[in-house]
PDB file of C-alpha atoms in Angstrom:
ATOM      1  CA  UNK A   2       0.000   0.000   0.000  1.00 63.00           C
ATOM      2  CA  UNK A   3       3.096   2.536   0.502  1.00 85.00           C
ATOM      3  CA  UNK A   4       4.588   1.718  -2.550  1.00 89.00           C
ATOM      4  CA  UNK A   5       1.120   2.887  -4.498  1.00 88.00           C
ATOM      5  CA  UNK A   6       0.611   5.638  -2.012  1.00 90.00           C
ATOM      6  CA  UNK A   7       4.353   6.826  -3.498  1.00 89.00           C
ATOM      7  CA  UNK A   8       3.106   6.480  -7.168  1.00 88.00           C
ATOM      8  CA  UNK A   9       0.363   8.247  -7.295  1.00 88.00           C
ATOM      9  CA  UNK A  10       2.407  11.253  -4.732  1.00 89.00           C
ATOM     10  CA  UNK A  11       5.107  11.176  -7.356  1.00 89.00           C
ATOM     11  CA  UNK A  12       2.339  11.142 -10.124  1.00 86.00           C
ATOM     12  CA  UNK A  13       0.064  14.494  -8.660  1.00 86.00           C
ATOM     13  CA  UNK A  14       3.469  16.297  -8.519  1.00 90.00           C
ATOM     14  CA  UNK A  15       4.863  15.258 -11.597  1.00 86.00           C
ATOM     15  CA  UNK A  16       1.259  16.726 -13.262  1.00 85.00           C
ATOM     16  CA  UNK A  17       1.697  19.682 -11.113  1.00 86.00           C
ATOM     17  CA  UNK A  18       5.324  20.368 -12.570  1.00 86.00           C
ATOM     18  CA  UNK A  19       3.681  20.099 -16.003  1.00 84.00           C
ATOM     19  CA  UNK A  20       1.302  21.982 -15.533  1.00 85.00           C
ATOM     20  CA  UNK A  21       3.412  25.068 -13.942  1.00 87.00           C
ATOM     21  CA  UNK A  22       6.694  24.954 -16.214  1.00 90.00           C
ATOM     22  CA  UNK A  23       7.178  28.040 -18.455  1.00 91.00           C
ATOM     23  CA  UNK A  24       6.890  25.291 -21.643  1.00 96.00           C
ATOM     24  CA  UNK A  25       4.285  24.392 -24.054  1.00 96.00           C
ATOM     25  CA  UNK A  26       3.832  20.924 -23.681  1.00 97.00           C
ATOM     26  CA  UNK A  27       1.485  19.120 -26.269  1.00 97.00           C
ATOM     27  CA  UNK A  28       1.256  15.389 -26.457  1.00 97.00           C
ATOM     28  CA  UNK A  29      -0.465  14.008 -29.343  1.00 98.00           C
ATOM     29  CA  UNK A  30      -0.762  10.161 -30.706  1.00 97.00           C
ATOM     30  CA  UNK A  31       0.509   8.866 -34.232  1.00 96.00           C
ATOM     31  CA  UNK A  32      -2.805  10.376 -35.397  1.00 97.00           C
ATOM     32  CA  UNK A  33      -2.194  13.774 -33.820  1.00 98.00           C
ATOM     33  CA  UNK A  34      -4.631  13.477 -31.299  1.00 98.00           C
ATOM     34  CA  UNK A  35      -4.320  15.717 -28.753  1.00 98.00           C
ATOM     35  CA  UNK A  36      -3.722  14.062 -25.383  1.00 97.00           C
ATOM     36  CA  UNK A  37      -1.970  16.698 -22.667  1.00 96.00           C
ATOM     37  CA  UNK A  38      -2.256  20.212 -23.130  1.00 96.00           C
ATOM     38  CA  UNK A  39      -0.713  22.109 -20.251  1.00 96.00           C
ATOM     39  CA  UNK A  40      -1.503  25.335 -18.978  1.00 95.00           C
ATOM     40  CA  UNK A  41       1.156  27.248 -20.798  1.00 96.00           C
ATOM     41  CA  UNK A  42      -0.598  26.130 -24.142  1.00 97.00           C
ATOM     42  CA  UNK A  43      -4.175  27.179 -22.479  1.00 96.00           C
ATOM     43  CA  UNK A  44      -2.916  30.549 -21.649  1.00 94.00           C
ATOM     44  CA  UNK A  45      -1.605  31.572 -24.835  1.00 94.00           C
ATOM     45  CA  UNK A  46      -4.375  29.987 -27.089  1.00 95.00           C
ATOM     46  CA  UNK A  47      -7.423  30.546 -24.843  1.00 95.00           C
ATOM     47  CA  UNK A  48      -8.406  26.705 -25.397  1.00 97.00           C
ATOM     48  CA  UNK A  49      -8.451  24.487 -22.020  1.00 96.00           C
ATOM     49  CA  UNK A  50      -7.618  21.211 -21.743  1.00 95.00           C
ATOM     50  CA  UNK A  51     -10.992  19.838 -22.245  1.00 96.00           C
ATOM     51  CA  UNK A  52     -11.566  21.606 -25.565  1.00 97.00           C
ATOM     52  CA  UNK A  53      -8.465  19.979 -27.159  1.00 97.00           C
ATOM     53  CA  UNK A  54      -8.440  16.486 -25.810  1.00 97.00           C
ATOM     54  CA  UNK A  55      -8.567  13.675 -28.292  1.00 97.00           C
ATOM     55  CA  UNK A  56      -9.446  16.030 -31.255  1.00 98.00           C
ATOM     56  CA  UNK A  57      -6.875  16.536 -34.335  1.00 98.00           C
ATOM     57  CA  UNK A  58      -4.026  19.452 -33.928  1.00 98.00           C
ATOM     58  CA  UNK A  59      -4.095  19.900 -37.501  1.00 97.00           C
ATOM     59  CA  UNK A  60      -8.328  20.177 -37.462  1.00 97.00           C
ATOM     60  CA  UNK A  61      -7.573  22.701 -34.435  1.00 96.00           C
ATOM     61  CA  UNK A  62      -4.957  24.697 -35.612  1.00 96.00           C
ATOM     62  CA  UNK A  63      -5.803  24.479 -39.346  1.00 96.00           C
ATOM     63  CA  UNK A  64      -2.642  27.400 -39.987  1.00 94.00           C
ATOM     64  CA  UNK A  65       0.007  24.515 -39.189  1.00 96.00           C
ATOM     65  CA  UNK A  66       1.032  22.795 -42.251  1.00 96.00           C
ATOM     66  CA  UNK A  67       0.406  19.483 -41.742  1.00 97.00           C
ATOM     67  CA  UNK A  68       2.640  17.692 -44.219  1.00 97.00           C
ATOM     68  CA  UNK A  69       5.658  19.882 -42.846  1.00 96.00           C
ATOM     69  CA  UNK A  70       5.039  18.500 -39.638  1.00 97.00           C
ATOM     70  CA  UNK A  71       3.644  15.547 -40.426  1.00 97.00           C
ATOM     71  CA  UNK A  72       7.532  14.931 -41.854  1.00 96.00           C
ATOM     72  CA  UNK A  73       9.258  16.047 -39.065  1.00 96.00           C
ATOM     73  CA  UNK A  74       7.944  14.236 -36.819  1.00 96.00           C
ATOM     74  CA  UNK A  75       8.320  11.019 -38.662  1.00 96.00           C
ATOM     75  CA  UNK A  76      11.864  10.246 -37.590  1.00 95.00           C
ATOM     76  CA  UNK A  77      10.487  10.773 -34.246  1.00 97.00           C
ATOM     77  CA  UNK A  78       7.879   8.158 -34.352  1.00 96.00           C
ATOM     78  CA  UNK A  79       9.620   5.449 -36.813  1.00 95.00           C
ATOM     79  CA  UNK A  80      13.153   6.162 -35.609  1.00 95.00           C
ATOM     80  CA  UNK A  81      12.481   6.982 -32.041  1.00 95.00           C
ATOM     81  CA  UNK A  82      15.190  10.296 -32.427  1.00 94.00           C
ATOM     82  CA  UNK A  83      14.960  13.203 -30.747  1.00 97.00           C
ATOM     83  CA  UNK A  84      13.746  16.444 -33.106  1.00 97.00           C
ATOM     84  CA  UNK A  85      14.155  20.058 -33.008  1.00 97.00           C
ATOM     85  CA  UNK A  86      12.468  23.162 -34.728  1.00 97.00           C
ATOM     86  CA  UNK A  87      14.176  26.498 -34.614  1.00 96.00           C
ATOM     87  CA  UNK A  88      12.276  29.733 -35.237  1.00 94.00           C
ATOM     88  CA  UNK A  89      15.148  30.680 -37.774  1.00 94.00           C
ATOM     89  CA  UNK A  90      13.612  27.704 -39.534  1.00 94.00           C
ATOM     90  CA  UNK A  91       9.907  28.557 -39.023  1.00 94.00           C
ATOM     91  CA  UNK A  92       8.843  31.475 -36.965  1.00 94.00           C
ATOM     92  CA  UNK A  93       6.250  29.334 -35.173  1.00 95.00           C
ATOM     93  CA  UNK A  94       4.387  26.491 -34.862  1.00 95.00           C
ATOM     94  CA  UNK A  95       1.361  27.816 -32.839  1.00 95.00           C
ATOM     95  CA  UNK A  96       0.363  31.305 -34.036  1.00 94.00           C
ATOM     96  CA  UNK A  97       0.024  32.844 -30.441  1.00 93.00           C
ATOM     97  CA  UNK A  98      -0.124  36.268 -30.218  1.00 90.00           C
ATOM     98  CA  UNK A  99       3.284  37.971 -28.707  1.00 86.00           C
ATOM     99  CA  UNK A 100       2.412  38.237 -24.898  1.00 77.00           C
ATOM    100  CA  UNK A 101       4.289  41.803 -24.826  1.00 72.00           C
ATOM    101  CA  UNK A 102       2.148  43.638 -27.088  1.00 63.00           C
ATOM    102  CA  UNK A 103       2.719  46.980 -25.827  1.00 62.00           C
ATOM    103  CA  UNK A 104       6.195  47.078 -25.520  1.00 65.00           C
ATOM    104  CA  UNK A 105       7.457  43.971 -27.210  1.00 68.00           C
ATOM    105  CA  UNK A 106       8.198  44.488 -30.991  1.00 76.00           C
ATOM    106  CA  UNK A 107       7.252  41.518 -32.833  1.00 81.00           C
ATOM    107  CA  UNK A 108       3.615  40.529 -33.216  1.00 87.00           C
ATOM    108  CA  UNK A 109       3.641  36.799 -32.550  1.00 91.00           C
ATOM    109  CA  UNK A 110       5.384  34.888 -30.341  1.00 94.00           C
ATOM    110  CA  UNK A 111       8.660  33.030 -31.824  1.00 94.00           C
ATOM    111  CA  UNK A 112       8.802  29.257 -30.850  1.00 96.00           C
ATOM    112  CA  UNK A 113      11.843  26.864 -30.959  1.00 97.00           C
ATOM    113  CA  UNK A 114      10.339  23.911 -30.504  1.00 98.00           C
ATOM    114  CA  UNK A 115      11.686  19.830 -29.192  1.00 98.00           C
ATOM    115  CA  UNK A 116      10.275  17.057 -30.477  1.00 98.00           C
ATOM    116  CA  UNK A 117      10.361  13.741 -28.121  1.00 98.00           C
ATOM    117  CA  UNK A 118       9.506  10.286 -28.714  1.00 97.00           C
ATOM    118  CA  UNK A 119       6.749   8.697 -25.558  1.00 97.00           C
ATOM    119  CA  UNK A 120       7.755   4.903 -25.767  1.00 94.00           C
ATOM    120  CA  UNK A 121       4.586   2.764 -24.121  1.00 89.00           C
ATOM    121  CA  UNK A 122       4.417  -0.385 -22.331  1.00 88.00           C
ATOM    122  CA  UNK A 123       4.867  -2.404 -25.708  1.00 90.00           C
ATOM    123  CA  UNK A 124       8.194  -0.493 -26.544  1.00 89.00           C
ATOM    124  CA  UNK A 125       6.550   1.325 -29.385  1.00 92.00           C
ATOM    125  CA  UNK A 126       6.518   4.955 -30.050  1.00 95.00           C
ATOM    126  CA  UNK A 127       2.901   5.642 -29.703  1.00 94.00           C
ATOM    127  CA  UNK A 128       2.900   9.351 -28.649  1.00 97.00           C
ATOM    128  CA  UNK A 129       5.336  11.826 -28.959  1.00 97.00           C
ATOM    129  CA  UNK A 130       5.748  14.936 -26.689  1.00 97.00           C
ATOM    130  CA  UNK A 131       6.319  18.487 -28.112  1.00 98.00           C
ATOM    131  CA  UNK A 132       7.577  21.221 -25.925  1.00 97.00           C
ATOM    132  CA  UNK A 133       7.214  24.939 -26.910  1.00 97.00           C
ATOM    133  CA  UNK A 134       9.735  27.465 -26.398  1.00 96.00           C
ATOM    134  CA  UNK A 135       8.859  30.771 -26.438  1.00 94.00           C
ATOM    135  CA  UNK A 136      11.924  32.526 -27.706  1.00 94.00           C
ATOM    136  CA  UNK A 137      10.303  35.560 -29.164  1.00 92.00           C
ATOM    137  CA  UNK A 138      13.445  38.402 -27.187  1.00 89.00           C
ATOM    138  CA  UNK A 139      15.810  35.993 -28.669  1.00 89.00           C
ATOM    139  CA  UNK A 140      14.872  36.436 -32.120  1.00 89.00           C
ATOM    140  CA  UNK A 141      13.594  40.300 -31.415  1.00 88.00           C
ATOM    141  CA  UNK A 142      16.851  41.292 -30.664  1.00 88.00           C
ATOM    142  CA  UNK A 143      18.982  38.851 -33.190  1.00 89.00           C
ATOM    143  CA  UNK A 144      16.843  40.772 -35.553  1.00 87.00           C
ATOM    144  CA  UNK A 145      17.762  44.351 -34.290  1.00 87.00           C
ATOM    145  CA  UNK A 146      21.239  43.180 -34.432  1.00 89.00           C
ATOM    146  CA  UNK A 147      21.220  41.834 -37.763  1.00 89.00           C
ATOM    147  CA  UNK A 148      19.348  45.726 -38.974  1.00 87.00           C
ATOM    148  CA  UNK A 149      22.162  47.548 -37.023  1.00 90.00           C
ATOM    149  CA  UNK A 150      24.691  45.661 -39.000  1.00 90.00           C
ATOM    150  CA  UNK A 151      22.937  46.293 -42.341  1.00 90.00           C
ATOM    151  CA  UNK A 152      22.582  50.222 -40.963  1.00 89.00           C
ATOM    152  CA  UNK A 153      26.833  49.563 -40.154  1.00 89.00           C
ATOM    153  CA  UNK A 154      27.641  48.652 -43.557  1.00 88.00           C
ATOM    154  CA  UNK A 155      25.108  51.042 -45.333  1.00 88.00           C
ATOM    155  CA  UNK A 156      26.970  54.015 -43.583  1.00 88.00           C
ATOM    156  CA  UNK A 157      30.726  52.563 -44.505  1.00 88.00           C
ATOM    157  CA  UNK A 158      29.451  52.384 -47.753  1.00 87.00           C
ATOM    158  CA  UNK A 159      28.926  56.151 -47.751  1.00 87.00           C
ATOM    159  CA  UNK A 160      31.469  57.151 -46.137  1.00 86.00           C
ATOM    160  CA  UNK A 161      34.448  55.025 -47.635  1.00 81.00           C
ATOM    161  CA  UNK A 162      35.080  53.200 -44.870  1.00 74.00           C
ATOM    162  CA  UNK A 163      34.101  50.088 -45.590  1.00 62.00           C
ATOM    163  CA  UNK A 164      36.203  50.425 -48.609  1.00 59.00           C
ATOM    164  CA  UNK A 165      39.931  48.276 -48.320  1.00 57.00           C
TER     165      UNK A 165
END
C-alpha cells in the first residue's frame, strides 16, 4: 500500500510540474490526437484542456502545415530520435499572439520547438511529446542586431570606410 501511495504522490506532482513549467507541452498520438495540453498552451491559445483532448491538432490549428510536420515528426515516431524546430527555420508552430504587445516588438510569439519520442508499455513509439519554447526576445533582438549591421555597412558604404 506505501509503494502505491508513493506512485500516485510522485504522479500528482509530476502533473503539477507540467502543468506550472514556463513550456508548451502538447502530447499528441501517431494520429495527432491531442492528449496533454498544459496550462502554458491554455494561456496563450485561450483553449483548455478539455476543448483539445482527443481532437486533431491539424483540425484545431488548421494554420500549421500538416505535411511539414507531419515529416518532421516522422523520424520521431519510426526512428524513435529526438527532433528540433528552430524559429530561424519557421517562426512558429502555434500562431500565439506575442504576450508583450505593448512594448514587445514583434507581433507573434517566436517558438523553438523539441520534439520527443513517448515509448509505451509495448516499446513502441505511440505518442510523442512536443515542448514549446517561447523565444520571441531571442529572435527580437537577433533581428535588431542583424538591422544595425545592415545600418553599419550602409553608412561605410557612404562614407568610404568600408572600402579596403
Amino acid at each position: 500500500m506505501d509503494d502505491l501511495e508513493d506512485d500516485l504522490a510522485e504522479f500528482h506532482w509530476m502533473m503539477d510540474m507540467l502543468q506550472t513549467v514556463d513550456v508548451g507541452i502538447v502530447v499528441v498520438n501517431t494520429d495527432f490526437q491531442i492528449r496533454v495540453w498544459n496550462a502554458f498552451m491554455e494561456s496563450h491559445s485561450g483553449l483548455l484542456p478539455s476543448q483539445v483532448r482527443d481532437r486533431n491538432l491539424f483540425h484545431l490549428f488548421p494554420e500549421i502545415d500538416e505535411k511539414w510536420l507531419r515529416n518532421k515528426c516522422r523520424p520521431v515516431f519510426e526512428l524513435k530520435n529526438r527532433a528540433f524546430i528552430t524559429w530561424e527555420q519557421r517562426p512558429y508552430i502555434y500562431k500565439f499572439p506575442n504576450y508583450r504587445p505593448i512594448t514587445g516588438t514583434e507581433d507573434f510569439m517566436f517558438q523553438n520547438v523539441t520534439l520527443s519520442p513517448l515509448t509505451g508499455a509495448t516499446g513502441n513509439v505511440d505518442h510523442m511529446c512536443m515542448m514549446i519554447y517561447d523565444v520571441t526576445d531571442v529572435a527580437a533582438n537577433k533581428k535588431r542586431a542583424e538591422a544595425v549591421e545592415v545600418t553599419l555597412n550602409e553608412l561605410k558604404e557612404k562614407t568610404g570606410h568600408g572600402r579596403k
